[in-house]
Structure formats: C-alpha cells, structure tokens
Amino acid sequence: MNPFRAGLPWIAALLALALCLACGDSSPPAGGAERAGGRIVINFVTWKPNLPEVWQEALAGFHASHPGLAVRRQIGPHSSTAFHDLLTQKLKNRSREVDVFLMDVVWPPEFASAGWALPLDAYFPPRERAAFFPAAMEANTFAGKVYGAPFNIDTGMLFYRRDLLAARKWRPPETWPQLVEQARAVMADEAGAGRYFQGYAGQFKQYEGLVCDMLEFILSAGGRIMDPETGRCLLAEPRALKAVAFVREQLMGRVAPRGSLIYQEPESLALFVQGRALFLRSWPYAWQVSNDPQKSKVAGKVGMAPLPHFPGGQGRAALGGWQMGISAYSRHPEAAWAFIKYVTSRPVQKLFAIKGGRAPTRRDLYEDPEVLAAQPHLAEMGRSFAQAAARPRTPLYPALSRLLQVYFSRALCDPQADLPSLAQSACRQIDELTALSREARP
Ligand code: GLC
C-alpha cells in the first residue's frame, strides 16, 4: 500500500511533532485590528493575481452585499512554493492576522494534518458540495473531513501562435518532436528577419511549477514519477529518463531559452504576450491574459490545444487549482465562511470565468451559455478534468515536491550531468521518505 495515498494518522503525528519543534512559542501574537469602522475585518492571504481588476470587482461586490464585513488582503508572491512558505510561516506562528487563505490543490492533507485549516463540514453541507466537481471536493477532503472550498481548477494547456501556424498551414503539434520541428522552423524564419524569437516557453525554475511541467512530460512518454500502488519512485525507469533527457537536450537552450530555467508562470507568459514565443505551456487563465489587447501584443492571434505527447504516448495535463480555507486560529470563522461562500458562489465563479479566464469548480458553469460564449474551450475542458493527472496526495507533499524539484532542476541545468545516476539518487531519497513513512506507522 502506498503511504502517500493512504493519509495515515501517523503522518499527522510526525508533522505535528515537526511543527511543535519549529513553532516555539505558540501563544497568539497580540494585535491585529479585528474591526474597522464597526465592521469585522476578514484577513485574506492570497497570491498576486494576474488580473487584479477582477478581484477588485469581486471584492466590491462582497462589500456591497455584506455591509458588516471588510476584507483586508495580504498579497503574497505568485509562486505556489514561495506563497506556501509565507502562508505556512504565519500559520506556524498561529497568527491571528490570517482568517481566510488560498491553498494549492496539493496542500489540504498537509494543512489538515498540521491543524492549520479549520474543518468546514459544519459550514459546507453535502448538498452544497454536490455542485462542485467531485475531484475538486476530493482534493479538499482529508481523513473524512472537508478543509477547503474549491475556487478554480487548473490543467496544463498548450497555447500557440495561431497566426504563425496558419500561415504555414500547420495544425498545432500532437507530439513533442513535432513541436520542436515547428518551433525550429519558425525560429529560423524570425531570426532571418532579425527578430528575437523563441520556440517554447514553460516553467523550469526550481519550484512547484517545475514538478507540474515535468510530470506532464514524463506521463506523456508513458513513464511515471511513482508507482501509484507501492509509492516506489520510478524516475530512473527508461521512459521517465527519456522524457527528462528530451527536455534537456531538445528544448533547453534550443527552442526554449536557457533563461527559462528561472521562469515561473509570469515570466513564461510575459515572453508569449510580448510576441516572442511560438508555444507556451500554461494554465487556462493564460488565454484571458494573452487575448487582452491591454496586456498582450498577440491578442486575437492565440490558439489553445491539449498538451502534446511522445510518439506512442498520450498527452497528459497536470491537475492544479486553488482552494479557500479558514485558519484554525481565526477569530471570525463565520465571517470567513461568508467570504468563502461568496467567492465560490455561482455568480462570482462566473465573473472569474468570464473576465478572469479561471476554470470554475462548479459543474453547471460548463453548460452556461454566457461562460461558454466568453471561454468556448471550457466545454472541452469540463470533459477532460477527469483525465488530468493529480500529484501525490500526502501531508508530506512539500518534502516530496522538494526532492522532485531538486532532481529536475539539476537534470535540466547541467547538460553534462549523468541522468540515470541523478535519477537513482533522487529515487533513493524519495524511497527513504516513503520507507520512513512506513516505519513510523504504529
Ligand atoms: C498553478 C496551479 C497549481 C500549481 C502551480 C504551479 O497555480 O493551480 O496547482 O501547483 O500552478 O506553479
């Protein structure tokens, strides 16, 4: 049995012990205005949004409909990894200045085990949960309790310059080698015309996004990161190695700039919207941003397709997305829930879908004519979520992710590094983490 799937109680105990050691003084810090002008303040810790105006509109709607409540945002970094560090630091300190937070889809088991997230079962009855995609609800459930309300779903997608492919009568690539071929041809033409132009923009910095991108390459080669049953690391198997070698040898420094070794989502999107890349791997909101004439030089010239695969494989998108949780140390859980209920409500999800390009977590919005008129690709996406690849579900996910990030980053950065031995060494550490989990089981 794979301990990473089992959600074992001992993992919670281990984590709690680690946290106790880390947090030191656990008394709540004083201060933090909880009322402003007679209104209860809801402290909302969020990342830096791509389209801030949509959040502003949503918040204005909340304040208009909830006169006794005021949301104070603490805006953290865009990167999932950096945002995790900031948020968990506050939660480890039992900060009273956190009421509501966004959680990446891979965090609920950790937040639940650590006691940071309040169980929402009392607020979020099963009949309300039924309106959301089951996979999104499952991601928020740990040891039988619900810890988050799903805000948006993400799946990896390929964005491309429709104009440049159409001019050559090409269809979007179905395989990774085709993508490289198209990228090289267009790069050569652009270079001939004296323009700086790249073939492929993705997320290759050492952070959570790297795990998503590399998971997609590996799965689309027929490889796997871990055996889903035993938890055994499979990175040193030939198909996984082939995928990593392809990224290092065919993409990096060839059709993708070497600079993309430090790209996260914003940098890769910036290259694409500046008209400097043929392909972009990103999440659904990139459609909205790249088609916004205020933000993009390629508005109206963008196409969107499923991710390619290796010959003989199948394209696989990583499953991502964000959830809203309540801090276990919040003094205003009711007010916090009112805010979450509003943000995840049908009209607000619709606003984020139409104006923010966020894929909703409420199922019926995938049949809503206004949503589909603004985001036609959502019809197909609604059908494909079930096939998206989830990352391992474990309270120890940050430790596992860190090992994966270090391996992928070393593998891609050093063209001379011996991949099989790097992969074997990563696997030894991952298997040790798995074994440690087993040994600690009572
Ligand atoms: C997106 C996804 C999230 C993922 C992150 C990686 O925000 O929604 O699940 O971990 O990208 O950068």
Coordinates of C-alpha atoms and ligand atoms in Angstrom, one line a residue:
M1 CA 0.0 0.0 0.0
N2 CA 1.3 3.4 -0.9
P3 CA 1.6 5.5 2.2
F4 CA 1.4 8.7 0.1
R5 CA -2.2 7.8 -0.8
A6 CA -3.3 6.5 2.5
G7 CA -3.4 9.7 4.6
L8 CA -2.0 7.8 7.6
P9 CA -2.7 9.2 11.0
W10 CA 1.0 8.7 12.0
I11 CA 2.0 11.2 9.3
A12 CA -0.2 13.7 11.0
A13 CA 1.6 12.9 14.3
L14 CA 5.1 13.2 12.7
L15 CA 4.1 16.5 11.1
A16 CA 2.6 17.8 14.3
L17 CA 5.9 17.0 16.1
A18 CA 8.0 18.7 13.5
L19 CA 5.7 21.7 13.7
C20 CA 5.9 21.9 17.5
L21 CA 9.6 21.9 17.3
A22 CA 9.5 24.6 14.7
C23 CA 7.0 26.9 16.2
G24 CA 8.4 27.5 19.6
D25 CA 6.2 30.0 21.4
S26 CA 2.7 29.1 20.4
S27 CA 0.9 31.9 22.2
P28 CA -1.1 34.1 19.7
P29 CA 0.5 37.4 18.9
A30 CA -1.3 40.4 20.2
G31 CA -2.8 43.0 17.9
G32 CA -4.4 43.0 14.5
A33 CA -7.4 45.3 14.2
E34 CA -10.3 43.0 14.0
R35 CA -12.9 45.7 13.4
A36 CA -12.7 48.6 11.1
G37 CA -15.4 51.3 11.3
G38 CA -17.6 48.8 13.2
R39 CA -17.1 46.1 10.5
I40 CA -15.5 42.8 11.2
V41 CA -12.2 42.5 9.3
I42 CA -11.5 39.3 7.4
N43 CA -7.8 38.9 6.7
F44 CA -7.4 37.2 3.4
V45 CA -3.9 35.8 2.5
T46 CA -3.8 35.5 -1.3
W47 CA -1.2 35.4 -4.1
K48 CA -0.6 38.2 -6.5
P49 CA -3.4 38.0 -9.1
N50 CA -2.8 38.1 -12.9
L51 CA -5.9 40.2 -13.4
P52 CA -6.2 42.4 -10.3
E53 CA -9.2 44.2 -11.7
V54 CA -11.4 41.0 -11.5
W55 CA -10.6 40.6 -7.8
Q56 CA -11.3 44.2 -7.2
E57 CA -14.7 43.8 -8.8
A58 CA -15.4 40.7 -6.8
L59 CA -14.4 42.3 -3.5
A60 CA -16.5 45.4 -4.3
G61 CA -19.5 43.1 -4.7
F62 CA -18.8 41.4 -1.4
H63 CA -18.5 44.7 0.5
A64 CA -21.8 45.9 -1.1
S65 CA -23.6 42.8 -0.1
H66 CA -22.0 42.3 3.3
P67 CA -22.0 45.8 5.0
G68 CA -20.8 44.4 8.3
L69 CA -17.7 42.8 6.9
A70 CA -14.5 44.1 5.4
V71 CA -11.9 42.1 3.6
R72 CA -8.2 43.0 4.1
R73 CA -6.0 41.4 1.6
Q74 CA -2.4 40.4 2.3
I75 CA -1.0 39.8 -1.1
G76 CA 1.8 37.3 -1.3
P77 CA 4.0 36.0 -4.2
H78 CA 2.6 34.5 -7.3
S79 CA 4.7 31.3 -7.0
S80 CA 3.0 28.4 -5.3
T81 CA 6.2 27.5 -3.4
A82 CA 7.0 31.0 -2.2
F83 CA 3.4 31.6 -1.3
H84 CA 3.4 28.3 0.7
D85 CA 6.4 29.4 2.7
L86 CA 4.9 32.7 3.5
L87 CA 1.5 31.3 4.5
T88 CA 2.7 28.4 6.5
Q89 CA 5.1 30.6 8.4
K90 CA 2.1 32.7 9.5
L91 CA 0.1 29.6 10.4
K92 CA 3.1 28.0 12.3
N93 CA 3.1 31.2 14.3
R94 CA -0.7 30.9 14.9
S95 CA -1.0 34.3 13.5
R96 CA -4.4 35.9 14.3
E97 CA -4.0 38.0 11.2
V98 CA -5.0 35.2 8.9
D99 CA -8.6 34.3 8.6
V100 CA -9.0 33.0 5.0
F101 CA -6.3 31.7 2.7
L102 CA -5.8 30.2 -0.7
M103 CA -4.5 26.7 -0.8
D104 CA -2.9 25.0 -3.7
V105 CA -4.6 21.7 -4.6
V106 CA -1.7 19.7 -3.2
W107 CA -1.9 21.3 0.3
P108 CA -5.1 20.2 2.1
P109 CA -3.6 17.0 3.5
E110 CA -0.7 18.9 5.0
F111 CA -2.8 21.8 6.3
A112 CA -5.3 19.3 7.8
S113 CA -2.7 17.2 9.5
A114 CA -0.9 20.2 10.9
G115 CA -4.1 21.5 12.3
W116 CA -3.8 24.8 10.4
A117 CA -7.0 24.6 8.4
L118 CA -10.4 24.5 10.1
P119 CA -12.7 21.6 9.1
L120 CA -15.5 23.2 7.1
D121 CA -18.0 20.4 7.5
A122 CA -20.3 22.4 9.7
Y123 CA -20.5 25.2 7.2
F124 CA -20.3 23.3 3.9
P125 CA -23.2 20.8 3.8
P126 CA -23.0 17.8 1.4
R127 CA -25.9 19.3 -0.8
E128 CA -23.8 22.4 -1.4
R129 CA -20.7 20.4 -2.1
A130 CA -22.5 18.4 -4.7
A131 CA -22.5 21.4 -7.1
F132 CA -18.7 21.2 -7.4
F133 CA -16.6 18.7 -9.4
P134 CA -16.1 15.5 -7.3
A135 CA -12.3 15.6 -8.0
A136 CA -12.1 19.1 -6.6
M137 CA -14.1 18.1 -3.4
E138 CA -11.9 15.0 -3.0
A139 CA -8.8 17.1 -3.1
N140 CA -10.2 19.1 -0.2
T141 CA -11.1 16.1 1.9
F142 CA -8.7 14.5 4.3
A143 CA -9.4 11.8 6.8
G144 CA -13.2 12.2 6.2
K145 CA -13.3 16.0 6.8
V146 CA -13.5 18.9 4.3
Y147 CA -10.8 21.6 4.6
G148 CA -11.4 23.8 1.6
A149 CA -13.9 25.1 -0.9
P150 CA -12.7 24.9 -4.5
F151 CA -12.1 28.2 -6.1
N152 CA -10.7 27.2 -9.6
I153 CA -9.4 24.2 -11.4
D154 CA -6.2 24.3 -13.5
T155 CA -5.0 21.9 -16.1
G156 CA -1.8 22.3 -18.2
M157 CA -2.6 23.5 -21.7
L158 CA -0.6 24.4 -24.9
F159 CA -1.0 27.9 -26.2
Y160 CA 0.2 28.7 -29.6
R161 CA 0.5 31.5 -32.2
R162 CA -2.4 30.6 -34.4
D163 CA -1.4 33.2 -37.0
L164 CA 2.1 31.8 -37.4
L165 CA 1.0 28.2 -37.6
A166 CA -1.9 29.1 -40.0
A167 CA 0.5 31.0 -42.3
R168 CA 2.4 27.7 -42.8
K169 CA -0.9 25.7 -42.9
W170 CA 0.2 23.7 -39.9
R171 CA -2.0 22.3 -37.2
P172 CA -0.9 22.5 -33.6
P173 CA 1.6 19.8 -32.8
E174 CA 0.4 16.5 -31.5
T175 CA 3.8 15.2 -30.4
W176 CA 6.7 16.8 -28.7
P177 CA 9.1 16.1 -31.6
Q178 CA 6.6 17.9 -34.0
L179 CA 6.5 20.8 -31.6
V180 CA 10.3 21.1 -31.8
E181 CA 10.3 20.8 -35.5
Q182 CA 7.7 23.6 -35.9
A183 CA 9.5 25.7 -33.3
R184 CA 12.8 25.4 -35.1
A185 CA 11.4 26.3 -38.5
V186 CA 9.6 29.4 -37.2
M187 CA 12.6 30.5 -35.1
A188 CA 14.8 30.3 -38.2
D189 CA 12.4 32.5 -40.2
E190 CA 12.1 35.0 -37.4
A191 CA 15.8 35.1 -36.9
G192 CA 16.3 35.6 -40.6
A193 CA 14.0 38.7 -40.3
G194 CA 16.2 39.9 -37.4
R195 CA 13.7 39.3 -34.7
Y196 CA 14.4 37.8 -31.2
F197 CA 12.0 34.8 -31.1
Q198 CA 11.8 31.6 -29.1
G199 CA 10.0 28.4 -29.8
Y200 CA 8.8 27.3 -26.4
A201 CA 8.1 28.9 -23.0
G202 CA 7.4 26.8 -19.9
Q203 CA 8.1 26.8 -16.2
F204 CA 11.5 25.4 -15.4
K205 CA 12.6 27.2 -12.3
Q206 CA 13.1 25.1 -9.2
Y207 CA 9.6 25.4 -7.6
E208 CA 6.3 23.7 -7.7
G209 CA 5.6 24.6 -11.4
L210 CA 8.6 22.6 -12.4
V211 CA 7.0 19.5 -10.9
C212 CA 3.8 20.1 -12.9
D213 CA 5.6 20.6 -16.2
M214 CA 7.9 17.6 -15.8
L215 CA 5.1 15.4 -14.6
E216 CA 3.4 16.1 -17.9
F217 CA 6.5 15.3 -20.0
I218 CA 7.0 12.0 -18.1
L219 CA 3.4 10.9 -18.2
S220 CA 3.2 11.7 -21.9
A221 CA 6.2 9.4 -22.5
G222 CA 4.3 6.6 -20.8
G223 CA 6.5 7.0 -17.7
R224 CA 5.5 7.7 -14.1
I225 CA 7.1 9.5 -11.1
M226 CA 5.9 7.0 -8.6
D227 CA 4.1 3.7 -8.6
P228 CA 0.6 4.5 -7.6
E229 CA 0.2 1.4 -5.5
T230 CA 3.5 1.0 -3.7
G231 CA 4.8 4.6 -3.8
R232 CA 8.1 3.3 -5.3
C233 CA 10.0 6.0 -7.2
L234 CA 10.1 5.3 -10.9
L235 CA 12.2 8.3 -12.1
A236 CA 15.1 6.0 -13.1
E237 CA 12.9 3.9 -15.4
P238 CA 13.7 4.3 -19.2
R239 CA 10.5 6.2 -20.1
A240 CA 10.8 8.8 -17.4
L241 CA 14.5 9.3 -18.2
K242 CA 13.7 9.7 -21.9
A243 CA 11.3 12.5 -21.2
V244 CA 13.7 14.4 -18.9
A245 CA 16.5 13.9 -21.5
F246 CA 14.3 15.2 -24.2
V247 CA 13.5 18.4 -22.3
R248 CA 17.2 18.9 -21.5
E249 CA 18.5 18.1 -25.0
Q250 CA 15.8 19.2 -27.4
L251 CA 14.1 22.1 -25.6
M252 CA 16.5 23.7 -23.2
G253 CA 18.8 26.2 -25.0
R254 CA 17.4 25.1 -28.3
V255 CA 13.8 26.0 -28.7
A256 CA 13.3 27.2 -25.1
P257 CA 15.7 29.9 -23.8
R258 CA 18.2 28.8 -21.2
G259 CA 16.8 31.7 -19.2
S260 CA 13.6 29.6 -18.8
L261 CA 15.5 27.7 -16.2
I262 CA 14.4 30.5 -13.9
Y263 CA 10.9 31.1 -15.4
Q264 CA 7.8 30.6 -13.4
E265 CA 4.3 31.3 -14.9
P266 CA 4.6 35.1 -15.1
E267 CA 7.9 35.1 -17.0
S268 CA 6.9 32.5 -19.5
L269 CA 3.6 34.3 -20.1
A270 CA 5.4 37.6 -20.5
L271 CA 7.6 36.1 -23.3
F272 CA 4.5 34.8 -25.1
V273 CA 2.4 38.0 -24.7
Q274 CA 5.3 40.1 -26.0
G275 CA 5.1 38.1 -29.2
R276 CA 8.4 36.4 -28.6
A277 CA 7.4 32.7 -28.4
L278 CA 5.6 30.3 -30.7
F279 CA 4.3 28.0 -27.9
L280 CA 3.5 28.5 -24.2
R281 CA 2.7 25.8 -21.7
S282 CA 0.5 27.4 -19.0
W283 CA -2.9 27.2 -17.2
P284 CA -6.3 28.3 -18.5
Y285 CA -6.1 31.9 -17.3
A286 CA -3.3 32.5 -19.9
W287 CA -6.0 32.5 -22.5
Q288 CA -7.6 35.6 -21.0
V289 CA -4.3 37.4 -20.5
S290 CA -2.9 36.7 -23.9
N291 CA -6.1 37.8 -25.6
D292 CA -6.3 41.0 -23.7
P293 CA -5.1 43.9 -26.0
Q294 CA -4.1 45.9 -23.0
K295 CA -1.8 43.2 -21.8
S296 CA -0.8 41.3 -24.9
K297 CA 0.7 42.1 -28.3
V298 CA -0.7 38.8 -29.6
A299 CA -4.4 39.3 -28.7
G300 CA -6.6 37.6 -31.2
K301 CA -3.7 35.5 -32.6
V302 CA -3.6 32.8 -29.9
G303 CA -4.8 29.2 -30.1
M304 CA -5.1 26.7 -27.3
A305 CA -4.7 22.9 -27.6
P306 CA -4.1 19.9 -25.4
L307 CA -0.5 19.2 -24.5
P308 CA 1.5 17.1 -27.0
H309 CA 2.8 13.6 -26.2
F310 CA 5.7 11.5 -27.2
P311 CA 5.2 9.1 -30.2
G312 CA 3.1 6.2 -28.8
G313 CA 2.2 8.1 -25.6
Q314 CA -0.8 10.2 -24.7
G315 CA -0.9 13.9 -23.8
R316 CA -1.5 14.4 -20.0
A317 CA -2.1 17.6 -18.2
A318 CA -1.2 18.1 -14.6
L319 CA -4.2 18.9 -12.3
G320 CA -3.8 22.1 -10.5
G321 CA -6.1 24.6 -8.8
W322 CA -6.8 26.7 -5.7
Q323 CA -9.0 26.2 -2.7
M324 CA -10.2 28.6 0.0
G325 CA -9.6 27.6 3.6
I326 CA -10.1 29.1 7.0
S327 CA -7.3 29.3 9.6
A328 CA -7.9 27.2 12.7
Y329 CA -6.7 30.3 14.6
S330 CA -9.2 32.7 13.1
R331 CA -11.4 34.7 15.5
H332 CA -14.1 35.1 12.9
P333 CA -14.7 31.7 11.2
E334 CA -18.4 32.7 10.5
A335 CA -17.4 35.9 8.7
A336 CA -14.6 34.0 7.0
W337 CA -17.0 31.4 5.7
A338 CA -19.4 34.1 4.4
F339 CA -16.5 35.4 2.3
I340 CA -15.6 31.9 1.0
K341 CA -19.2 31.2 0.3
Y342 CA -19.4 34.4 -1.7
V343 CA -16.2 33.9 -3.7
T344 CA -17.1 30.3 -4.6
S345 CA -20.8 31.2 -5.3
R346 CA -22.1 30.7 -8.8
P347 CA -22.2 34.4 -9.9
V348 CA -18.7 35.1 -8.6
Q349 CA -17.3 32.0 -10.2
K350 CA -19.0 33.1 -13.4
L351 CA -17.3 36.5 -13.1
F352 CA -13.9 34.9 -12.6
A353 CA -14.6 32.6 -15.6
I354 CA -15.8 35.3 -18.0
K355 CA -13.4 38.1 -17.0
G356 CA -10.6 36.2 -15.4
G357 CA -10.4 33.1 -17.6
R358 CA -10.4 30.9 -14.4
A359 CA -11.9 27.5 -15.0
P360 CA -14.7 27.2 -12.5
T361 CA -15.1 24.4 -10.0
R362 CA -18.9 24.4 -10.2
R363 CA -20.0 21.9 -12.7
D364 CA -23.1 23.6 -14.1
L365 CA -21.0 26.6 -15.3
Y366 CA -19.6 24.4 -18.0
E367 CA -23.0 24.5 -19.6
D368 CA -23.7 28.2 -19.0
P369 CA -24.1 29.9 -22.4
E370 CA -22.5 33.2 -21.3
V371 CA -19.5 31.4 -19.8
L372 CA -19.1 29.3 -23.0
A373 CA -19.5 32.3 -25.3
A374 CA -16.6 34.0 -23.5
Q375 CA -14.5 30.9 -23.0
P376 CA -15.5 28.3 -25.6
H377 CA -12.6 25.9 -24.7
L378 CA -14.2 25.3 -21.3
A379 CA -16.8 22.9 -22.8
E380 CA -13.9 20.6 -23.8
M381 CA -12.0 21.2 -20.6
G382 CA -15.0 20.3 -18.5
R383 CA -14.9 16.9 -20.1
S384 CA -11.1 16.5 -19.7
F385 CA -10.7 17.3 -16.0
A386 CA -11.3 13.6 -15.1
Q387 CA -8.2 12.7 -17.1
A388 CA -5.9 15.3 -15.6
A389 CA -3.0 13.9 -13.6
A390 CA -3.1 14.6 -9.8
R391 CA 0.1 14.9 -7.9
P392 CA 0.6 12.5 -4.9
R393 CA -1.7 13.2 -2.1
T394 CA 0.2 13.2 1.2
P395 CA 0.7 15.5 4.2
L396 CA 4.4 15.2 3.4
Y397 CA 3.9 16.6 -0.1
P398 CA 6.2 19.6 0.4
A399 CA 9.1 17.3 1.2
L400 CA 8.4 15.0 -1.7
S401 CA 8.0 18.0 -4.1
R402 CA 11.3 19.4 -2.9
L403 CA 13.1 16.2 -3.8
L404 CA 11.5 16.2 -7.2
Q405 CA 12.3 19.9 -7.8
V406 CA 16.0 19.4 -6.9
Y407 CA 16.3 16.4 -9.3
F408 CA 14.5 18.0 -12.2
S409 CA 16.4 21.3 -11.8
R410 CA 19.8 19.6 -11.6
A411 CA 18.9 17.4 -14.6
L412 CA 17.9 20.3 -16.7
C413 CA 20.6 22.8 -15.7
D414 CA 23.6 20.7 -16.3
P415 CA 23.9 19.3 -19.8
Q416 CA 26.8 17.1 -18.7
A417 CA 25.1 15.5 -15.7
D418 CA 24.6 11.8 -15.8
L419 CA 20.8 11.5 -15.8
P420 CA 20.5 7.8 -14.7
S421 CA 22.6 8.4 -11.6
L422 CA 20.9 11.7 -10.7
A423 CA 17.5 9.9 -11.0
Q424 CA 18.7 6.9 -9.0
S425 CA 19.9 9.2 -6.2
A426 CA 16.6 11.1 -6.3
C427 CA 14.8 7.8 -6.1
R428 CA 16.9 6.7 -3.1
Q429 CA 15.8 9.8 -1.2
I430 CA 12.1 9.5 -2.3
D431 CA 12.0 5.8 -1.4
E432 CA 13.6 6.7 2.0
L433 CA 10.8 9.2 2.6
T434 CA 8.3 6.5 1.7
A435 CA 10.0 4.0 3.9
L436 CA 10.3 6.4 6.8
S437 CA 6.5 6.8 6.5
R438 CA 6.1 3.1 6.7
E439 CA 8.4 2.5 9.6
A440 CA 6.8 5.3 11.6
R441 CA 3.4 3.6 11.2
P442 CA 2.2 2.3 14.6
Ligands
GLC1 C1 -1.0 26.8 -10.7 C2 -1.8 25.5 -10.2 C3 -1.2 24.9 -9.0 C4 0.3 24.6 -9.3 C5 1.0 25.8 -9.7 C6 2.4 25.5 -10.0 O1 -1.2 27.8 -9.8 O2 -3.1 25.9 -10.0 O3 -1.9 23.8 -8.6 O4 0.9 24.0 -8.1 O5 0.4 26.4 -10.8 O6 3.1 26.7 -10.4

